[in-house]
PDB file of C-alpha atoms in Angstrom:
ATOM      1  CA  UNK A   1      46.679 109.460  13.396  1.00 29.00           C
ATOM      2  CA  UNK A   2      46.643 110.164  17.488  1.00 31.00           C
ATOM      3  CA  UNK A   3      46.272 106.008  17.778  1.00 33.00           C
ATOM      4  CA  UNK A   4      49.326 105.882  15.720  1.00 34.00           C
ATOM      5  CA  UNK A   5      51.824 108.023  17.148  1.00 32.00           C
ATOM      6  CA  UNK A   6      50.211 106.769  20.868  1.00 34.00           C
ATOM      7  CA  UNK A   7      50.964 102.960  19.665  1.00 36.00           C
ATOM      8  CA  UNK A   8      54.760 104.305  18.584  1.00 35.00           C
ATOM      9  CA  UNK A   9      55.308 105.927  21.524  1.00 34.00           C
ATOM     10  CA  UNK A  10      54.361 103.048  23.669  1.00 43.00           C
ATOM     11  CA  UNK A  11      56.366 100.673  21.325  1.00 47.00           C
ATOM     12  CA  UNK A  12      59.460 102.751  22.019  1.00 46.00           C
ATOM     13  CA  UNK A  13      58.815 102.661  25.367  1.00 46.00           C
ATOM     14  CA  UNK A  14      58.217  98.971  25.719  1.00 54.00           C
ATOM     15  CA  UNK A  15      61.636  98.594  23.650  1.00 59.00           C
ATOM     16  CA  UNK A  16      63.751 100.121  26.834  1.00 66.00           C
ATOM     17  CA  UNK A  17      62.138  97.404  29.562  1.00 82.00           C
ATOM     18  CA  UNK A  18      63.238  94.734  26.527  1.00 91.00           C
ATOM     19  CA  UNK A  19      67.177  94.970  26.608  1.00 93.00           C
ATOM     20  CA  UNK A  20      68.820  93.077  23.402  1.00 93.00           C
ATOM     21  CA  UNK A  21      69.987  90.624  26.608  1.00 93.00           C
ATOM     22  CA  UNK A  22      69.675  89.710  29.961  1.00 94.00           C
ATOM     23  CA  UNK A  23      71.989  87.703  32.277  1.00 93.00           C
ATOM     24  CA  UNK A  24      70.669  84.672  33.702  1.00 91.00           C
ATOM     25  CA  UNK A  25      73.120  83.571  36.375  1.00 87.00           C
ATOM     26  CA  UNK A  26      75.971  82.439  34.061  1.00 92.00           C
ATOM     27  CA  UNK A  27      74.265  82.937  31.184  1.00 94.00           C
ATOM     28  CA  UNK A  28      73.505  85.323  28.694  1.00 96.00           C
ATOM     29  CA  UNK A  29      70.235  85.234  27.353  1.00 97.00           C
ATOM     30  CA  UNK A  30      68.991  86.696  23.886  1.00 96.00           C
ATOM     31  CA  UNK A  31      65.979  89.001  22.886  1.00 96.00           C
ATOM     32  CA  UNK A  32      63.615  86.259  20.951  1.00 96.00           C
ATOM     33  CA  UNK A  33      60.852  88.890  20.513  1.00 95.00           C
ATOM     34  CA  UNK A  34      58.495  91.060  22.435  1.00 95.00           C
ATOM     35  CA  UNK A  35      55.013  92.070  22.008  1.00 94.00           C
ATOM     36  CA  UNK A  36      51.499  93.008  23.704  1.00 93.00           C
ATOM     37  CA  UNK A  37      49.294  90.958  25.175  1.00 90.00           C
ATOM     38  CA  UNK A  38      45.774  92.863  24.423  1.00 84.00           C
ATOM     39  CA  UNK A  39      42.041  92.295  25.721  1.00 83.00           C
ATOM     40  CA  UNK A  40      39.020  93.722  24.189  1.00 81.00           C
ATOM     41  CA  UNK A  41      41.725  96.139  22.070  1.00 80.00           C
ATOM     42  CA  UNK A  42      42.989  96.998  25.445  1.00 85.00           C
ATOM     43  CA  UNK A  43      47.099  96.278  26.285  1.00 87.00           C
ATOM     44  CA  UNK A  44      47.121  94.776  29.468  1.00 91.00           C
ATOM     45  CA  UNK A  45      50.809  93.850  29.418  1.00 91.00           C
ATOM     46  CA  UNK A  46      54.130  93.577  27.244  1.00 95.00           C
ATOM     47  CA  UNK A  47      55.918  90.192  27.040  1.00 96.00           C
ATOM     48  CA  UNK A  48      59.320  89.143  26.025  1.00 96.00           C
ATOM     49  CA  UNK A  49      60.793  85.906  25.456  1.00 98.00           C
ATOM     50  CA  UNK A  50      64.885  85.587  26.012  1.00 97.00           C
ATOM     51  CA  UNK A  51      66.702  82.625  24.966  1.00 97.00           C
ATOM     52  CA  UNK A  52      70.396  81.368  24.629  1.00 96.00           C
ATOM     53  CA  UNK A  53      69.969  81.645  21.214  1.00 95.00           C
ATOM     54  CA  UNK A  54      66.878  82.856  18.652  1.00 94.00           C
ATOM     55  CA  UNK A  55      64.059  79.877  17.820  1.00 95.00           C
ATOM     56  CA  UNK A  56      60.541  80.120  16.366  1.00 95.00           C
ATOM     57  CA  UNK A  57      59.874  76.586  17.310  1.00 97.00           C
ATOM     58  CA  UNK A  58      57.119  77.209  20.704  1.00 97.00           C
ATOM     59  CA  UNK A  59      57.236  73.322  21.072  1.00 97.00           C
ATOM     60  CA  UNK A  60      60.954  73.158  21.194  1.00 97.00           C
ATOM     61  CA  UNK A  61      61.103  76.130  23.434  1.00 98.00           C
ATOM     62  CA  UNK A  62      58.684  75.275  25.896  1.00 97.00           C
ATOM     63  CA  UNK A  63      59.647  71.710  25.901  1.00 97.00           C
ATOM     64  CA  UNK A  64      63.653  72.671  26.093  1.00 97.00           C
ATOM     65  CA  UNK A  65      65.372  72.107  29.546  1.00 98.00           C
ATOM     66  CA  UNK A  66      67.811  75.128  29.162  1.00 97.00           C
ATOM     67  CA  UNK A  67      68.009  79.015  30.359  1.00 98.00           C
ATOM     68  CA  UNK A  68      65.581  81.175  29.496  1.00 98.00           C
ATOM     69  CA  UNK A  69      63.301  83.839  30.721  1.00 98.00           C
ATOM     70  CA  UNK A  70      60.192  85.790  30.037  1.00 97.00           C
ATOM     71  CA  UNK A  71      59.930  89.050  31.189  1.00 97.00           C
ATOM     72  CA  UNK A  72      56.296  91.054  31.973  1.00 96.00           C
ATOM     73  CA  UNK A  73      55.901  94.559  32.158  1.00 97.00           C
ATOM     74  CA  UNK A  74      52.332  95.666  33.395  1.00 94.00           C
ATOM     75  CA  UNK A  75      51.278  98.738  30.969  1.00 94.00           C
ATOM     76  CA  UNK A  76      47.270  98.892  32.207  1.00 88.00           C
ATOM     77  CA  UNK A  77      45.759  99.981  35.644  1.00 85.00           C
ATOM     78  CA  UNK A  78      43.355  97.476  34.831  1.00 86.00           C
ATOM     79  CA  UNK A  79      45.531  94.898  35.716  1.00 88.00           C
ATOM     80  CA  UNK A  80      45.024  93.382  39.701  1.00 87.00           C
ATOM     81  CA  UNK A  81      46.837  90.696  41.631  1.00 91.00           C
ATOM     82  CA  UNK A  82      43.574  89.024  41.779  1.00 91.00           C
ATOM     83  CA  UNK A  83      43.165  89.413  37.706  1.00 90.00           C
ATOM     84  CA  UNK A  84      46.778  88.123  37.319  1.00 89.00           C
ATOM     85  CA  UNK A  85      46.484  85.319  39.264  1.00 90.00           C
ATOM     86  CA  UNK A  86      42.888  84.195  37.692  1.00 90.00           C
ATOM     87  CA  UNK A  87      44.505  85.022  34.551  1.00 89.00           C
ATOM     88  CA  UNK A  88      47.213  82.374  34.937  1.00 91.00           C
ATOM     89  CA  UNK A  89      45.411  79.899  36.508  1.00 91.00           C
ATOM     90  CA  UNK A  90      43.293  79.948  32.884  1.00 92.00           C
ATOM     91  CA  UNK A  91      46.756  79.656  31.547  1.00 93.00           C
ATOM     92  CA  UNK A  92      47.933  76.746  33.333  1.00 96.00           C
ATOM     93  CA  UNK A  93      44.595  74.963  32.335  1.00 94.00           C
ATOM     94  CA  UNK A  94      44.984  75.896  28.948  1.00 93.00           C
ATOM     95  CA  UNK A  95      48.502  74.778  28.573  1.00 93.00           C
ATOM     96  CA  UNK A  96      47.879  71.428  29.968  1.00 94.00           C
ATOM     97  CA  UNK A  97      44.667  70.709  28.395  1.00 92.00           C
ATOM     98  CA  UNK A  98      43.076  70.557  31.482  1.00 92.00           C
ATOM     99  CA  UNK A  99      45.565  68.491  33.214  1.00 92.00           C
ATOM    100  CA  UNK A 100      47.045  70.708  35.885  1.00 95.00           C
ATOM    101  CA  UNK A 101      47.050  67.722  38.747  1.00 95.00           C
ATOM    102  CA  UNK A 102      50.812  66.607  38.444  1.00 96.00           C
ATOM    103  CA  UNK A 103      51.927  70.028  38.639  1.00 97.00           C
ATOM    104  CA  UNK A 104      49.494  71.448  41.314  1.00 96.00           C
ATOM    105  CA  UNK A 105      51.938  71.945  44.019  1.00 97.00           C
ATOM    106  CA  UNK A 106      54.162  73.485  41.846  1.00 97.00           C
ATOM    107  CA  UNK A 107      51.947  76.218  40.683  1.00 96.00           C
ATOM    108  CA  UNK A 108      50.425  76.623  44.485  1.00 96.00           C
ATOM    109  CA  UNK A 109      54.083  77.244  45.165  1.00 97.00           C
ATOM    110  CA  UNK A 110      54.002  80.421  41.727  1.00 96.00           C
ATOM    111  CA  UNK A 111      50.788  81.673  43.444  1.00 95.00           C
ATOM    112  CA  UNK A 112      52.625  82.584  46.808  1.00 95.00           C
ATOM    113  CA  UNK A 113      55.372  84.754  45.122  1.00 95.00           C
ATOM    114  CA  UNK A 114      52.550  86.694  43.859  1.00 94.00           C
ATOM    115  CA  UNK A 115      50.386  87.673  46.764  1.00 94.00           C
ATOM    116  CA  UNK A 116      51.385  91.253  46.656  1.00 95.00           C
ATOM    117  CA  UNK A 117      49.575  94.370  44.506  1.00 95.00           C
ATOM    118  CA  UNK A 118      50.401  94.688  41.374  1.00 95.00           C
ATOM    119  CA  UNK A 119      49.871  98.182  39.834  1.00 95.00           C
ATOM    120  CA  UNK A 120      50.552  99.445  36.301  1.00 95.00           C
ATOM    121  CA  UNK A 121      54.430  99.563  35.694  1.00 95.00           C
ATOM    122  CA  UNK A 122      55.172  96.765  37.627  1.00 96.00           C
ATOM    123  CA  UNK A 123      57.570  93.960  35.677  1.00 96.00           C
ATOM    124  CA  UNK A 124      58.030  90.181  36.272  1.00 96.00           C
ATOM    125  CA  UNK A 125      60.644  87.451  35.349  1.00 97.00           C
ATOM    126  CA  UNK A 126      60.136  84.474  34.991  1.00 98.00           C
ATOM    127  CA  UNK A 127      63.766  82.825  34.652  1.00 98.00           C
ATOM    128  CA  UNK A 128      64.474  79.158  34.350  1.00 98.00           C
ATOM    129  CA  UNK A 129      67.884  77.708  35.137  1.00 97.00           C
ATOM    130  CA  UNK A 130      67.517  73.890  35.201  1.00 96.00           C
ATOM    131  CA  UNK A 131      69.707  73.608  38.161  1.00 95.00           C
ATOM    132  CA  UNK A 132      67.280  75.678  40.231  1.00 96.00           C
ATOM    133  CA  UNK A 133      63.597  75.680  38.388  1.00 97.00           C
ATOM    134  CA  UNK A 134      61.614  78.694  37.642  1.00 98.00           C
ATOM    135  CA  UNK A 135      62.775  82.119  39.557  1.00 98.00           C
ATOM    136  CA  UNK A 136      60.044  84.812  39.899  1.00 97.00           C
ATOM    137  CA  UNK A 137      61.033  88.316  40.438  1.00 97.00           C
ATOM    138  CA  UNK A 138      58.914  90.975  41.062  1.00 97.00           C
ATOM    139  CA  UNK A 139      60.758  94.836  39.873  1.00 97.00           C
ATOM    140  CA  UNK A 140      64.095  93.559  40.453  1.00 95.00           C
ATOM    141  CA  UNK A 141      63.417  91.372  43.605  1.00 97.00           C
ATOM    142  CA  UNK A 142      63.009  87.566  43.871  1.00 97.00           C
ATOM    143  CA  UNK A 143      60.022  86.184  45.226  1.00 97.00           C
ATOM    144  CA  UNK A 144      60.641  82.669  45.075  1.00 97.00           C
ATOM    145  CA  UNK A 145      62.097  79.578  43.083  1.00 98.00           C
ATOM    146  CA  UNK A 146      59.832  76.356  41.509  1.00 98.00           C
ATOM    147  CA  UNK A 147      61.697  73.696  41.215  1.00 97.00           C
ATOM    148  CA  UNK A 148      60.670  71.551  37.813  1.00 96.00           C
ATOM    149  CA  UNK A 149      60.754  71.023  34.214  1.00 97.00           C
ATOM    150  CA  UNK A 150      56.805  70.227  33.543  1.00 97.00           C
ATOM    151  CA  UNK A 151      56.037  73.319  35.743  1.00 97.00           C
ATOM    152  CA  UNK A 152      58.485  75.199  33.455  1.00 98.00           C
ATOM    153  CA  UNK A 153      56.960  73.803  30.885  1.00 97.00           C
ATOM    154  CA  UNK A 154      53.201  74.274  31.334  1.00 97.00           C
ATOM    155  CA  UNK A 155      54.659  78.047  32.957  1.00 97.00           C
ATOM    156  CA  UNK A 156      56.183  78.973  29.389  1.00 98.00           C
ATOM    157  CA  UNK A 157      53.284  77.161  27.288  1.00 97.00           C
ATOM    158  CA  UNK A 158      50.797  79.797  28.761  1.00 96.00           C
ATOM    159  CA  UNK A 159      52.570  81.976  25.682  1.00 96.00           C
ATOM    160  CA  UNK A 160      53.048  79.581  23.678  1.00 97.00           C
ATOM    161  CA  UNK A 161      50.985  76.390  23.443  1.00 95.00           C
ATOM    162  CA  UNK A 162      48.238  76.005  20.954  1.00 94.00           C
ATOM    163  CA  UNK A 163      45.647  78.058  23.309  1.00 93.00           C
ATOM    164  CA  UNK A 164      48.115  80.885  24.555  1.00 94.00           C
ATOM    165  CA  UNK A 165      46.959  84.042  26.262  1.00 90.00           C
ATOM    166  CA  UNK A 166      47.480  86.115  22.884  1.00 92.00           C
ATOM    167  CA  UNK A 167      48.047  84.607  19.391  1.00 94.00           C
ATOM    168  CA  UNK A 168      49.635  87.891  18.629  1.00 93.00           C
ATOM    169  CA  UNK A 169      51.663  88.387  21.163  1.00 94.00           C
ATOM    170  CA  UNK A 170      53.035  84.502  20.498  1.00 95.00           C
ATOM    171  CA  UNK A 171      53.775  85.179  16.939  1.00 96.00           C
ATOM    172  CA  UNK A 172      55.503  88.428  18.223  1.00 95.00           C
ATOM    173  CA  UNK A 173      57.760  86.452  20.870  1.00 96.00           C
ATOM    174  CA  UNK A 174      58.143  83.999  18.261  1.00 96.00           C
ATOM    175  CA  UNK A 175      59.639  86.402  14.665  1.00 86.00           C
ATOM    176  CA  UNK A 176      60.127  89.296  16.616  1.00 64.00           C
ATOM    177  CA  UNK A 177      64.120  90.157  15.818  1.00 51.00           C
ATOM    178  CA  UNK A 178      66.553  92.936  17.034  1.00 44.00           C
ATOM    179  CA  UNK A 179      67.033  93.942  12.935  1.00 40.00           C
ATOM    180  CA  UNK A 180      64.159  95.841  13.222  1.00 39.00           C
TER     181      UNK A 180
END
C-alpha cells in the first residue's frame, strides 16, 4: 500500500514538469507521453516525448526531420554527470548498432554541454528544430546547439530504437495520452 500511494505521488508530481505543451521556437509542440526510466526497480529519471502532433510510430519519429523535443527530469541522487554521460554514450552505441563513427563529432560536441553536476531535480531538453539541430538546455538554460539530422536521429533513438534505455518507458512515450 505505502509503494502505491509513493508511486502516485511521484506520478503526480512528474505530471507538473510534463506540461500538455511546450513551445519550440515557433512551434507548439504536443505531450506524446511520459514515463520512468527505471534500473534495478530504481527510477533514475522521467522522460517525455513532445511532438507537433501525437504518433506511436518510434521509426517515423526518430527518423522525422521536424520539431520536437524530449524533456528529462532527474528524480534519483544516484544519478552523476559521469553516470549520465556513460549512460548515453551506451545509448548512442545502441542506437546505431555500433556505428557511432559518422556522427562522432557530433556527439563530442552533446558531451561538452554536459560537463557540469547534475544532482537530483535537475531537467534537460533536448529540442530539435531542423533549421538549427539539436538544442540542449540544462533547468531552463541552453548549453549548446548540434547541428544534424543523423545526430538527431541516433539522439532520439536512444528512447526509441529497438535497444532503448527502457522498454517501458518507450511504450510509455509512445501510448501515453493527455485523456488519462
Amino acid at each position: 500500500m505505502v509503494l502505491v500511494v509513493a508511486a502516485t505521488i511521484g506520478n503526480r508530481a512528474a505530471a507538473a514538469d510534463f506540461p500538455a505543451q511546450i513551445k519550440a521556437g515557433e512551434h507548439r509542440l504536443l505531450l506524446n507521453g511520459w514515463g520512468a526510466r527505471t534500473k534495478f526497480y530504481l527510477e533514475m529519471y522521467v522522460a517525455g516525448l513532445y511532438l507537433t502532433k501525437t504518433n506511436s510510430d518510434p521509426a517515423a519519429i526518430a527518423a522525422a526531420n521536424e520539431p520536437m523535443s524530449i524533456r528529462v527530469k532527474i528524480t534519483s541522487g544516484m544519478v552523476s554527470q559521469a553516470k549520465m554521460v556513460q549512460s548515453l554514450t551506451d545509448g548512442f552505441h545502441n542506437a546505431t548498432g555500433g556505428n557511432v563513427a559518422s556522427i562522432q563529432p557530433e556527439i563530442n560536441q552533446f558531451r561538452k554541454c554536459l560537463t557540469e553536476a547534475i544532482t537530483k531535480g535537475d531537467t534537460f531538453d533536448f529540442v530539435y528544430l531542423p533549421e538549427h539541430g539539436v538544442m540542449i538546455s540544462k533547468n531552463g538554460k541552453l548549453k549548446g546547439v548540434v547541428a544534424g539530422i543523423e545526430f538527431k536521429k541516433a539522439l532520439f533513438n536512444i528512447w526509441l530504437s529497438d535497444k532503448p534505455a527502457d522498454a517501458n518507458l518507450k511504450k510509455a512515450m509512445l501510448t501515453r495520452s493527455l485523456r488519462r
